[in-house]
GROMACS .gro file of C-alpha atoms in nm:
model
  374
    1MET     CA    1  22.854  21.786  25.813
    2SER     CA    2  22.880  21.588  25.500
    3THR     CA    3  22.717  21.257  25.435
    4THR     CA    4  22.894  21.010  25.217
    5THR     CA    5  22.683  20.748  25.043
    6SER     CA    6  22.860  20.430  24.955
    7HIS     CA    7  22.752  20.239  24.649
    8PRO     CA    8  22.810  19.869  24.610
    9PRO     CA    9  23.081  19.783  24.368
   10GLU     CA   10  22.947  19.721  24.019
   11PRO     CA   11  23.014  19.374  23.881
   12GLU     CA   12  23.268  19.355  23.617
   13GLY     CA   13  23.114  19.282  23.284
   14PRO     CA   14  23.228  19.239  22.939
   15PRO     CA   15  23.360  19.539  22.752
   16GLU     CA   16  23.120  19.758  22.560
   17GLY     CA   17  23.020  19.633  22.219
   18SER     CA   18  23.055  19.265  22.320
   19PHE     CA   19  22.771  19.232  22.573
   20ARG     CA   20  22.596  18.886  22.570
   21PRO     CA   21  22.301  18.783  22.789
   22ILE     CA   22  22.373  18.549  23.073
   23ARG     CA   23  22.239  18.199  23.007
   24LEU     CA   24  22.057  18.019  23.280
   25ILE     CA   25  22.142  17.681  23.134
   26HIS     CA   26  22.489  17.683  22.994
   27ASN     CA   27  22.459  17.369  22.785
   28GLU     CA   28  22.176  17.474  22.555
   29SER     CA   29  22.193  17.647  22.218
   30THR     CA   30  21.956  17.947  22.164
   31THR     CA   31  21.869  18.179  21.883
   32GLU     CA   32  21.860  18.552  21.939
   33ILE     CA   33  21.546  18.746  21.827
   34PRO     CA   34  21.588  19.116  21.729
   35VAL     CA   35  21.397  19.345  21.969
   36HIS     CA   36  21.257  19.574  21.699
   37LEU     CA   37  21.056  19.283  21.559
   38LEU     CA   38  20.855  19.261  21.883
   39PHE     CA   39  20.751  19.631  21.900
   40ARG     CA   40  20.647  19.726  21.548
   41ASP     CA   41  20.370  19.980  21.488
   42ASP     CA   42  20.262  19.812  21.162
   43PRO     CA   43  19.905  19.686  21.219
   44ASP     CA   44  19.956  19.401  20.971
   45PRO     CA   45  20.312  19.293  21.007
   46ALA     CA   46  20.447  19.043  20.764
   47PRO     CA   47  20.494  18.698  20.910
   48VAL     CA   48  20.845  18.633  21.026
   49THR     CA   49  20.973  18.279  21.042
   50LEU     CA   50  21.169  18.213  21.357
   51ARG     CA   51  21.373  17.908  21.431
   52PRO     CA   52  21.310  17.723  21.757
   53ALA     CA   53  21.514  17.833  22.057
   54VAL     CA   54  21.670  17.498  22.127
   55VAL     CA   55  21.816  17.373  21.805
   56SER     CA   56  22.022  17.081  21.921
   57ARG     CA   57  22.060  16.849  22.215
   58ARG     CA   58  22.355  16.896  22.449
   59GLN     CA   59  22.492  16.640  22.685
   60GLY     CA   60  22.370  16.675  23.043
   61THR     CA   61  22.026  16.828  22.966
   62GLY     CA   62  21.837  16.502  23.006
   63GLU     CA   63  21.689  16.528  22.661
   64GLN     CA   64  21.647  16.187  22.500
   65PRO     CA   65  21.744  16.147  22.136
   66ARG     CA   66  21.469  16.073  21.886
   67LEU     CA   67  21.520  15.734  21.732
   68ARG     CA   68  21.423  15.695  21.372
   69ARG     CA   69  21.270  15.372  21.267
   70PRO     CA   70  21.473  15.205  20.997
   71ALA     CA   71  21.297  15.188  20.664
   72PRO     CA   72  21.176  14.835  20.586
   73ALA     CA   73  21.404  14.657  20.345
   74ARG     CA   74  21.241  14.606  20.008
   75ALA     CA   75  21.308  14.302  19.802
   76ARG     CA   76  21.522  14.382  19.503
   77PRO     CA   77  21.358  14.309  19.170
   78VAL     CA   78  21.485  14.016  18.970
   79PRO     CA   79  21.722  14.149  18.705
   80GLU     CA   80  21.678  14.055  18.344
   81ALA     CA   81  21.901  13.780  18.218
   82ASP     CA   82  22.028  13.987  17.924
   83PRO     CA   83  21.865  14.313  17.810
   84GLY     CA   84  21.956  14.232  17.450
   85LEU     CA   85  21.818  13.878  17.466
   86VAL     CA   86  21.472  13.917  17.315
   87GLU     CA   87  21.285  13.671  17.098
   88ARG     CA   88  21.301  13.740  16.725
   89PRO     CA   89  21.196  13.536  16.422
   90GLY     CA   90  21.447  13.288  16.293
   91ARG     CA   91  21.516  13.202  15.930
   92ALA     CA   92  21.347  12.895  15.795
   93LEU     CA   93  21.257  12.778  15.445
   94PRO     CA   94  20.973  12.555  15.336
   95GLY     CA   95  21.051  12.188  15.366
   96LEU     CA   96  21.026  12.146  14.987
   97ALA     CA   97  21.356  12.328  14.945
   98GLY     CA   98  21.533  12.075  15.167
   99VAL     CA   99  21.369  11.783  14.986
  100LEU     CA  100  21.481  11.913  14.648
  101ALA     CA  101  21.834  11.969  14.778
  102GLY     CA  102  21.849  11.617  14.915
  103VAL     CA  103  21.716  11.461  14.597
  104SER     CA  104  21.970  11.666  14.397
  105GLY     CA  105  22.250  11.530  14.612
  106VAL     CA  106  22.137  11.171  14.562
  107ALA     CA  107  22.112  11.235  14.184
  108GLY     CA  108  22.463  11.379  14.191
  109CYS     CA  109  22.597  11.068  14.366
  110ALA     CA  110  22.425  10.850  14.105
  111ALA     CA  111  22.577  11.056  13.826
  112ALA     CA  112  22.924  11.027  13.981
  113SER     CA  113  22.879  10.650  14.004
  114TRP     CA  114  22.776  10.635  13.636
  115TRP     CA  115  23.074  10.850  13.548
  116ALA     CA  116  23.310  10.617  13.735
  117GLY     CA  117  23.151  10.312  13.583
  118VAL     CA  118  23.049  10.157  13.912
  119LEU     CA  119  22.678  10.189  13.845
  120PRO     CA  120  22.525   9.849  13.771
  121ALA     CA  121  22.436   9.782  13.411
  122ALA     CA  122  22.077   9.704  13.503
  123ALA     CA  123  22.044  10.047  13.661
  124VAL     CA  124  22.204  10.213  13.359
  125GLU     CA  125  21.960  10.038  13.126
  126ALA     CA  126  21.664  10.119  13.357
  127LEU     CA  127  21.758  10.484  13.367
  128GLY     CA  128  21.829  10.497  12.996
  129LEU     CA  129  22.181  10.636  13.043
  130PRO     CA  130  22.448  10.602  12.774
  131SER     CA  131  22.734  10.370  12.852
  132ALA     CA  132  23.005  10.566  12.671
  133ALA     CA  133  23.166  10.686  12.987
  134ALA     CA  134  23.139  10.355  13.166
  135GLY     CA  135  23.461  10.217  13.301
  136ALA     CA  136  23.632  10.551  13.362
  137GLY     CA  137  23.724  10.441  13.716
  138LEU     CA  138  23.732  10.618  14.053
  139GLY     CA  139  23.973  10.904  14.013
  140PRO     CA  140  24.017  11.231  14.201
  141ALA     CA  141  23.748  11.399  13.991
  142GLN     CA  142  23.498  11.123  14.068
  143TRP     CA  143  23.575  11.135  14.440
  144ALA     CA  144  23.532  11.516  14.435
  145ALA     CA  145  23.194  11.472  14.264
  146TYR     CA  146  23.093  11.215  14.528
  147ALA     CA  147  23.192  11.449  14.811
  148GLY     CA  148  23.012  11.751  14.665
  149ALA     CA  149  22.692  11.563  14.583
  150GLY     CA  150  22.689  11.384  14.920
  151ALA     CA  151  22.745  11.702  15.116
  152PHE     CA  152  22.466  11.872  14.920
  153GLY     CA  153  22.229  11.585  14.989
  154LEU     CA  154  22.313  11.569  15.356
  155PHE     CA  155  22.276  11.944  15.385
  156GLY     CA  156  21.929  11.924  15.228
  157PHE     CA  157  21.794  11.626  15.423
  158GLY     CA  158  21.970  11.716  15.748
  159GLY     CA  159  21.796  12.055  15.770
  160LEU     CA  160  21.442  11.912  15.754
  161ALA     CA  161  21.238  11.978  16.069
  162ARG     CA  162  20.874  11.938  16.162
  163GLY     CA  163  20.710  12.237  16.330
  164SER     CA  164  20.422  12.152  16.560
  165THR     CA  165  20.144  12.372  16.696
  166GLY     CA  166  20.232  12.492  17.044
  167ARG     CA  167  20.604  12.423  17.005
  168ALA     CA  168  20.890  12.641  16.886
  169TRP     CA  169  21.250  12.592  16.783
  170VAL     CA  170  21.519  12.812  16.946
  171LEU     CA  171  21.813  12.838  16.710
  172GLY     CA  172  22.172  12.902  16.809
  173LEU     CA  173  22.508  12.903  16.633
  174PHE     CA  174  22.826  12.860  16.836
  175GLY     CA  175  22.650  12.988  17.150
  176ARG     CA  176  22.486  13.288  16.980
  177TYR     CA  177  22.109  13.324  16.959
  178ARG     CA  178  21.993  13.324  16.597
  179GLY     CA  179  21.615  13.344  16.631
  180THR     CA  180  21.305  13.142  16.710
  181VAL     CA  181  21.091  12.948  16.461
  182ARG     CA  182  20.722  12.920  16.553
  183ARG     CA  183  20.602  12.803  16.213
  184THR     CA  184  20.428  12.469  16.168
  185GLY     CA  185  20.460  12.200  15.904
  186LEU     CA  186  20.767  12.071  15.721
  187LEU     CA  187  21.046  12.326  15.740
  188TRP     CA  188  21.410  12.349  15.641
  189VAL     CA  189  21.646  12.497  15.894
  190ASN     CA  190  22.021  12.537  15.855
  191PRO     CA  191  22.160  12.207  15.993
  192LEU     CA  192  22.461  12.389  16.132
  193LEU     CA  193  22.235  12.563  16.383
  194ARG     CA  194  22.163  12.408  16.719
  195ARG     CA  195  21.790  12.357  16.768
  196ARG     CA  196  21.623  12.351  17.109
  197ARG     CA  197  21.258  12.267  17.129
  198VAL     CA  198  21.046  12.478  17.369
  199ASP     CA  199  20.685  12.417  17.463
  200VAL     CA  200  20.487  12.744  17.427
  201ARG     CA  201  20.141  12.605  17.503
  202LEU     CA  202  19.933  12.710  17.800
  203ARG     CA  203  20.044  12.475  18.075
  204HIS     CA  204  19.938  12.396  18.430
  205TRP     CA  205  20.143  12.248  18.708
  206ARG     CA  206  20.010  12.097  19.028
  207SER     CA  207  20.281  12.112  19.290
  208GLU     CA  208  20.366  11.869  19.560
  209PRO     CA  209  20.290  11.978  19.923
  210MET     CA  210  20.510  12.281  19.992
  211PRO     CA  211  20.592  12.441  20.330
  212ALA     CA  212  20.397  12.754  20.422
  213ALA     CA  213  20.263  12.936  20.729
  214ASP     CA  214  19.949  13.117  20.833
  215ALA     CA  215  19.928  13.467  20.980
  216GLY     CA  216  20.011  13.331  21.325
  217GLY     CA  217  20.320  13.142  21.206
  218VAL     CA  218  20.167  12.795  21.229
  219ALA     CA  219  20.335  12.557  20.986
  220LEU     CA  220  20.124  12.440  20.693
  221ARG     CA  221  20.155  12.222  20.383
  222VAL     CA  222  20.004  12.378  20.069
  223VAL     CA  223  19.943  12.233  19.724
  224VAL     CA  224  19.914  12.501  19.454
  225LEU     CA  225  19.798  12.496  19.093
  226VAL     CA  226  20.005  12.716  18.861
  227VAL     CA  227  19.880  12.816  18.516
  228TRP     CA  228  20.159  12.955  18.298
  229ARG     CA  229  20.323  12.959  17.957
  230VAL     CA  230  20.646  13.059  17.787
  231ARG     CA  231  20.609  13.411  17.646
  232ASP     CA  232  20.969  13.479  17.537
  233THR     CA  233  21.144  13.164  17.419
  234ALA     CA  234  21.486  13.324  17.399
  235ARG     CA  235  21.493  13.422  17.766
  236ALA     CA  236  21.326  13.102  17.883
  237ALA     CA  237  21.572  12.876  17.699
  238LEU     CA  238  21.889  13.081  17.723
  239GLY     CA  239  21.836  13.328  18.008
  240VAL     CA  240  21.806  13.060  18.279
  241GLU     CA  241  21.935  12.708  18.313
  242ASP     CA  242  21.591  12.541  18.354
  243HIS     CA  243  21.284  12.765  18.342
  244GLU     CA  244  21.055  12.497  18.494
  245THR     CA  245  21.281  12.454  18.797
  246TYR     CA  246  21.306  12.831  18.827
  247LEU     CA  247  20.928  12.862  18.831
  248ARG     CA  248  20.898  12.594  19.098
  249GLU     CA  249  21.149  12.779  19.319
  250CYS     CA  250  20.966  13.110  19.264
  251VAL     CA  251  20.648  12.950  19.395
  252GLU     CA  252  20.830  12.818  19.702
  253ALA     CA  253  20.975  13.164  19.770
  254ALA     CA  254  20.634  13.327  19.735
  255LEU     CA  255  20.475  13.079  19.976
  256ALA     CA  256  20.741  13.167  20.234
  257ARG     CA  257  20.638  13.537  20.213
  258VAL     CA  258  20.257  13.516  20.183
  259PRO     CA  259  20.050  13.392  20.481
  260VAL     CA  260  19.790  13.129  20.387
  261GLU     CA  261  19.463  13.073  20.564
  262PRO     CA  262  19.462  12.750  20.768
  263PRO     CA  263  19.209  12.471  20.699
  264GLY     CA  264  18.861  12.579  20.786
  265GLY     CA  265  18.937  12.951  20.743
  266PRO     CA  266  18.733  13.196  20.537
  267ARG     CA  267  18.722  13.140  20.165
  268GLY     CA  268  18.809  13.501  20.098
  269GLY     CA  269  19.143  13.449  20.272
  270LEU     CA  270  19.246  13.181  20.022
  271GLU     CA  271  19.146  13.401  19.732
  272ALA     CA  272  19.350  13.693  19.869
  273ALA     CA  273  19.647  13.460  19.919
  274GLY     CA  274  19.608  13.334  19.562
  275ASP     CA  275  19.605  13.688  19.426
  276ALA     CA  276  19.919  13.777  19.621
  277LEU     CA  277  20.094  13.461  19.509
  278THR     CA  278  19.999  13.525  19.144
  279ARG     CA  279  20.138  13.878  19.161
  280MET     CA  280  20.466  13.780  19.327
  281VAL     CA  281  20.538  13.479  19.111
  282GLY     CA  282  20.446  13.677  18.797
  283GLU     CA  283  20.688  13.954  18.888
  284ASP     CA  284  20.971  13.706  18.960
  285ALA     CA  285  20.911  13.497  18.645
  286ALA     CA  286  20.865  13.783  18.396
  287PRO     CA  287  21.240  13.858  18.353
  288VAL     CA  288  21.303  13.504  18.224
  289GLY     CA  289  21.020  13.511  17.968
  290LEU     CA  290  20.750  13.328  18.163
  291GLU     CA  291  20.392  13.453  18.190
  292VAL     CA  292  20.204  13.340  18.498
  293PHE     CA  293  19.826  13.361  18.488
  294SER     CA  294  19.725  13.205  18.821
  295VAL     CA  295  19.877  13.057  19.135
  296GLN     CA  296  19.595  12.923  19.352
  297PRO     CA  297  19.613  12.704  19.666
  298VAL     CA  298  19.401  12.394  19.606
  299ARG     CA  299  19.476  12.204  19.930
  300VAL     CA  300  19.584  12.338  20.265
  301GLU     CA  301  19.664  12.121  20.563
  302TYR     CA  302  19.863  12.147  20.881
  303ALA     CA  303  20.222  12.024  20.889
  304PRO     CA  304  20.271  11.682  21.051
  305GLU     CA  305  20.455  11.827  21.349
  306VAL     CA  306  20.158  12.048  21.449
  307ALA     CA  307  19.864  11.848  21.309
  308ALA     CA  308  19.825  11.637  21.621
  309ALA     CA  309  19.827  11.938  21.855
  310ILE     CA  310  19.576  12.126  21.638
  311HIS     CA  311  19.350  11.821  21.630
  312ARG     CA  312  19.356  11.790  22.008
  313ARG     CA  313  19.282  12.160  22.051
  314ARG     CA  314  18.985  12.139  21.812
  315ILE     CA  315  18.846  11.838  21.995
  316ALA     CA  316  18.881  12.024  22.325
  317VAL     CA  317  18.700  12.327  22.185
  318LEU     CA  318  18.420  12.114  22.046
  319ASP     CA  319  18.390  11.927  22.375
  320ALA     CA  320  18.373  12.252  22.571
  321GLN     CA  321  18.108  12.389  22.339
  322GLN     CA  322  17.905  12.071  22.370
  323ARG     CA  323  17.933  12.073  22.749
  324ALA     CA  324  17.828  12.439  22.767
  325SER     CA  325  17.532  12.375  22.539
  326MET     CA  326  17.425  12.067  22.744
  327LEU     CA  327  17.459  12.254  23.076
  328THR     CA  328  17.251  12.541  22.947
  329SER     CA  329  16.982  12.299  22.833
  330VAL     CA  330  16.982  12.115  23.168
  331VAL     CA  331  16.955  12.439  23.368
  332ASP     CA  332  16.667  12.559  23.153
  333SER     CA  333  16.487  12.223  23.197
  334VAL     CA  334  16.533  12.221  23.575
  335GLU     CA  335  16.418  12.580  23.603
  336ASP     CA  336  16.110  12.513  23.389
  337THR     CA  337  16.020  12.201  23.594
  338VAL     CA  338  16.052  12.368  23.933
  339THR     CA  339  15.860  12.676  23.814
  340ARG     CA  340  15.570  12.468  23.684
  341LEU     CA  341  15.549  12.259  24.004
  342THR     CA  342  15.540  12.565  24.226
  343MET     CA  343  15.318  12.784  24.007
  344ARG     CA  344  15.052  12.516  23.975
  345GLY     CA  345  15.054  12.443  24.349
  346LEU     CA  346  15.149  12.083  24.315
  347VAL     CA  347  15.419  12.111  24.579
  348GLU     CA  348  15.507  12.350  24.854
  349LEU     CA  349  15.881  12.377  24.902
  350ASP     CA  350  16.098  12.568  25.137
  351ASP     CA  351  16.449  12.677  25.049
  352TYR     CA  352  16.614  12.352  25.159
  353GLU     CA  353  16.362  12.130  24.975
  354ARG     CA  354  16.395  12.348  24.665
  355LYS     CA  355  16.773  12.306  24.666
  356VAL     CA  356  16.740  11.928  24.706
  357LEU     CA  357  16.486  11.910  24.419
  358VAL     CA  358  16.707  12.116  24.191
  359ARG     CA  359  17.006  11.898  24.268
  360ASP     CA  360  16.815  11.573  24.200
  361LEU     CA  361  16.663  11.702  23.880
  362THR     CA  362  17.004  11.825  23.758
  363VAL     CA  363  17.162  11.487  23.821
  364ALA     CA  364  16.876  11.308  23.648
  365PHE     CA  365  16.883  11.533  23.342
  366CYS     CA  366  17.262  11.517  23.309
  367SER     CA  367  17.257  11.138  23.337
  368GLY     CA  368  16.986  11.122  23.071
  369ARG     CA  369  17.174  11.350  22.837
  370GLY     CA  370  17.496  11.155  22.881
  371GLU     CA  371  17.348  10.818  22.779
  372PRO     CA  372  17.410  10.725  22.413
  373ALA     CA  373  17.105  10.706  22.193
  374SER     CA  374  17.006  10.351  22.103
   0.00000   0.00000   0.00000
């Protein structure tokens, strides 16, 4: 008798050489780890860097994507007006050269008049000039002499300039920068050059009330004192249309970015705000040749639209503080009075009489505290 054992049919699998483990979750991505790395006989195996099993998120797994916070936008620095626009010394001669040139031109005109015979006889005799050439008349040669001598004189006198301490001349020729003259005294500058006077002294500017805000966003009006000067005359005069207006707008922009302590706040807060304003305004004004030393708030007040509300809130706070202080004082006084009466045996009170006495004393003390002092 033979016994036949039946075996269950083996599941069909992938062909040999292409076996892959069955995944429990079909929508995840895994990394295979070699088996021989897990059963090594080396007592001190070298560290092996393995990647995490799940390397990416698949749809349907319930995994939430990680949101990256966007990097805060940084203010772009103010570009320089012109990298090649830098202050350099301009050409200027002593004023004596211009005076001599002008006098020479006047002398040349007098000589041309004597040559043409139009110089008065009294002047000829006073100057001791010979009268041999008198009466030659105004011909082309005489007119040419007049033109040359007059142009020479005008060129000499027209180039005279007075340099003052704390002021500089910015020179330009047909729109091109030709240098800056910081010398003082009587100078001679080419009259064909355009001269623009720039104040290079240390200056201060007290602003009108400007809009600002505190750390909580409450609107304020701030008056600032700015101490500054022109460091590079070429950039200040040519790199921007009006450097004073530009400085004022830089202060307004800085006040919009820096929170200012409200009235009655700590003094250190105003100093910190002043340091931040000085740094910001200095960075914005440097590309146009301005040097800012200090930007300090000198007066801080609430804006008109919030001043009334802030005033009412302060009055309410002060009133609440005063009421709390008065109530505490009244309670202490009532307690002290009742304690002394009972401890000294002056009165014997039950609970009801004690409550009535406390009430009457509280009313009396509150009425006395509420009366105005005469």
